[in-house]
Tab-separated table of C-alpha atoms in Angstrom:
chain	number	residue	atom	x	y	z
A	1	MET	CA	-29.093	-5.660	6.576
A	2	SER	CA	-25.524	-4.237	7.064
A	3	HIS	CA	-23.426	-2.669	4.416
A	4	THR	CA	-19.591	-3.173	5.146
A	5	VAL	CA	-17.090	-0.585	4.002
A	6	GLY	CA	-13.469	-1.772	3.970
A	7	TYR	CA	-10.503	0.435	3.567
A	8	ALA	CA	-7.198	-0.921	2.125
A	9	PRO	CA	-4.540	1.778	2.458
A	10	GLY	CA	-1.151	1.548	0.733
A	11	VAL	CA	1.512	3.210	-1.318
A	12	TYR	CA	0.916	0.702	-4.164
A	13	ASP	CA	4.222	1.524	-5.937
A	14	LEU	CA	5.591	-0.784	-8.536
A	15	PHE	CA	2.137	-2.574	-8.451
A	16	HIS	CA	2.601	-6.369	-8.109
A	17	ILE	CA	0.857	-9.550	-7.034
A	18	GLY	CA	1.016	-8.780	-3.267
A	19	HIS	CA	-0.959	-5.511	-3.790
A	20	LEU	CA	-3.567	-7.511	-6.078
A	21	ASN	CA	-3.745	-10.171	-3.412
A	22	ILE	CA	-4.575	-7.605	-0.592
A	23	LEU	CA	-7.281	-6.024	-2.681
A	24	ARG	CA	-8.777	-9.288	-3.793
A	25	HIS	CA	-8.985	-10.668	-0.269
A	26	ALA	CA	-10.186	-7.242	1.129
A	27	ARG	CA	-12.997	-7.130	-1.421
A	28	ALA	CA	-14.114	-10.667	-0.290
A	29	ARG	CA	-14.498	-9.352	3.242
A	30	CYS	CA	-16.625	-6.314	2.720
A	31	ASP	CA	-19.552	-4.868	0.355
A	32	HIS	CA	-17.678	-1.707	-0.615
A	33	LEU	CA	-13.919	-1.465	-0.958
A	34	VAL	CA	-11.993	1.869	-0.753
A	35	ALA	CA	-8.328	1.963	-1.495
A	36	GLY	CA	-6.409	4.821	-0.031
A	37	VAL	CA	-3.294	5.462	-2.240
A	38	VAL	CA	-0.690	7.162	0.078
A	39	SER	CA	0.563	10.495	-1.339
A	40	ASP	CA	4.070	11.010	-2.671
A	41	GLU	CA	4.854	13.246	0.395
A	42	THR	CA	3.470	10.833	2.897
A	43	ALA	CA	5.113	7.972	1.292
A	44	THR	CA	8.384	9.742	1.433
A	45	GLY	CA	7.887	10.649	5.029
A	46	MET	CA	7.206	7.095	5.846
A	47	LYS	CA	9.916	5.272	3.773
A	48	GLY	CA	12.402	8.014	3.527
A	49	ARG	CA	12.332	8.218	-0.383
A	50	PRO	CA	9.698	9.121	-2.937
A	51	PRO	CA	7.665	6.288	-4.819
A	52	VAL	CA	9.082	5.300	-8.277
A	53	ILE	CA	5.507	5.666	-9.881
A	54	PRO	CA	3.970	9.107	-9.589
A	55	LEU	CA	0.663	9.291	-7.275
A	56	VAL	CA	-1.601	10.109	-10.333
A	57	GLU	CA	-0.490	7.055	-12.160
A	58	ARG	CA	-0.678	4.869	-8.866
A	59	LEU	CA	-4.139	6.177	-8.186
A	60	GLU	CA	-5.258	5.392	-11.770
A	61	ILE	CA	-3.791	1.877	-11.545
A	62	VAL	CA	-5.522	1.150	-8.202
A	63	ARG	CA	-8.934	2.718	-9.486
A	64	SER	CA	-8.747	0.260	-12.500
A	65	ILE	CA	-8.627	-2.919	-10.374
A	66	ARG	CA	-11.979	-4.550	-10.381
A	67	PHE	CA	-12.113	-5.370	-6.709
A	68	VAL	CA	-11.814	-1.612	-5.877
A	69	ASP	CA	-15.145	0.383	-5.661
A	70	ALA	CA	-13.357	3.748	-5.039
A	71	ALA	CA	-9.819	5.008	-4.594
A	72	PHE	CA	-8.540	8.352	-3.328
A	73	VAL	CA	-5.323	9.907	-2.077
A	74	ASP	CA	-4.474	9.057	1.491
A	75	THR	CA	-2.471	12.135	3.003
A	76	SER	CA	-2.204	11.112	6.573
A	77	HIS	CA	-0.360	8.542	8.785
A	78	ASP	CA	-3.278	8.929	11.194
A	79	LYS	CA	-5.706	6.349	10.124
A	80	LEU	CA	-8.436	7.873	12.391
A	81	GLU	CA	-8.264	10.861	10.200
A	82	MET	CA	-8.827	8.791	7.172
A	83	TRP	CA	-11.669	6.942	9.036
A	84	ARG	CA	-13.296	10.495	9.638
A	85	ARG	CA	-12.999	10.890	5.842
A	86	VAL	CA	-14.254	7.466	4.622
A	87	ARG	CA	-16.178	5.988	7.619
A	88	PHE	CA	-15.040	2.359	7.123
A	89	ASP	CA	-15.888	-0.478	9.138
A	90	VAL	CA	-12.895	-2.664	8.615
A	91	ILE	CA	-9.260	-1.793	7.774
A	92	PHE	CA	-6.890	-4.161	5.638
A	93	LYS	CA	-3.091	-4.529	6.235
A	94	GLY	CA	-0.425	-6.949	5.465
A	95	ASP	CA	0.401	-9.377	8.333
A	96	ASP	CA	3.960	-7.708	8.502
A	97	TRP	CA	2.234	-5.067	10.622
A	98	ARG	CA	0.821	-7.911	13.112
A	99	GLY	CA	2.537	-7.590	16.541
A	100	THR	CA	4.549	-4.511	15.713
A	101	PRO	CA	4.362	-1.242	17.481
A	102	LYS	CA	2.726	0.398	14.389
A	103	GLY	CA	0.390	-2.443	14.292
A	104	GLU	CA	-0.564	-2.276	17.913
A	105	ARG	CA	-1.135	1.470	17.585
A	106	LEU	CA	-3.373	1.079	14.655
A	107	GLU	CA	-5.461	-1.679	16.430
A	108	ALA	CA	-5.763	0.573	19.440
A	109	ALA	CA	-6.847	3.615	17.389
A	110	MET	CA	-9.305	1.557	15.213
A	111	ALA	CA	-10.780	-0.195	18.218
A	112	SER	CA	-11.705	3.349	19.798
A	113	VAL	CA	-14.087	3.796	16.785
A	114	GLY	CA	-15.158	0.153	16.400
A	115	VAL	CA	-13.283	-0.749	13.361
A	116	GLU	CA	-11.882	-4.066	12.984
A	117	VAL	CA	-8.289	-4.491	11.695
A	118	VAL	CA	-7.862	-7.614	9.411
A	119	TYR	CA	-4.509	-8.738	8.334
A	120	PHE	CA	-3.602	-10.742	5.242
A	121	PRO	CA	-0.515	-12.675	4.491
A	122	TYR	CA	2.397	-10.608	3.376
A	123	THR	CA	3.767	-11.493	0.030
A	124	VAL	CA	7.353	-12.362	0.836
A	125	HIS	CA	8.652	-13.439	-2.559
A	126	THR	CA	7.622	-10.098	-4.158
A	127	SER	CA	7.623	-6.597	-2.624
A	128	SER	CA	8.090	-3.018	-3.992
A	129	THR	CA	11.149	-2.873	-1.749
A	130	GLN	CA	12.626	-5.929	-3.495
A	131	LEU	CA	11.598	-4.550	-6.932
A	132	ARG	CA	13.116	-1.172	-6.162
A	133	GLY	CA	16.297	-2.692	-5.096
A	134	ALA	CA	16.532	-4.601	-8.283
A	135	LEU	CA	15.885	-1.452	-10.338
A	136	ASP	CA	18.652	0.308	-8.239
A	137	ALA	CA	20.977	-2.339	-8.918
A	138	LEU	CA	20.388	-2.275	-12.669
A	139	ALA	CA	20.780	1.691	-12.812
A	140	ALA	CA	23.917	1.652	-10.782
A	141	PRO	CA	27.220	1.877	-12.660
A	142	ALA	CA	29.220	-1.317	-12.730
A	143	PRO	CA	32.290	-1.331	-10.362
A	144	GLY	CA	35.298	-0.538	-12.342
A	145	GLY	CA	33.084	-0.126	-15.603
A	146	ALA	CA	35.114	2.665	-17.133
A	147	GLU	CA	38.322	0.876	-16.670
A	148	VAL	CA	37.006	-2.197	-18.144
A	149	ILE	CA	35.719	-0.351	-21.253
A	150	ARG	CA	39.248	1.493	-21.659
A	151	SER	CA	41.237	-1.744	-21.357
A	152	ALA	CA	38.998	-3.425	-23.984
A	153	GLU	CA	39.655	-0.551	-26.383
A	154	SER	CA	43.511	-0.820	-25.810
């Protein structure tokens, strides 16, 4: 009887329903689910900005999800390197990767070691990028804010 190990890498910043859905669906497709929480440095290199939530907190959040059997820090863009560490049979990604150059590179690399790439639907109505944009908008000073305050005091 085979024992399928699945791997679900992600930044998991500003944890939301899309993250939960990927982990839930991934766990349904394997016997043991390992989540790779991308390090702050690696995430910054990929996205050009650091995560909002520090790595130690993101790791604790993901470890606490009942669908996840193990979680550790993912420090590499190279998923073959992560495969050497974890020895997973299937890797899970959002379908926003499907048909893209990075998705095609991932598929080729994983095929070289017999790993299946499974895509799950990307949650378009909620994303960490959208949440971060909303937070940035709330934190930004209102245009002309100082003048508005001064004229209200006059």
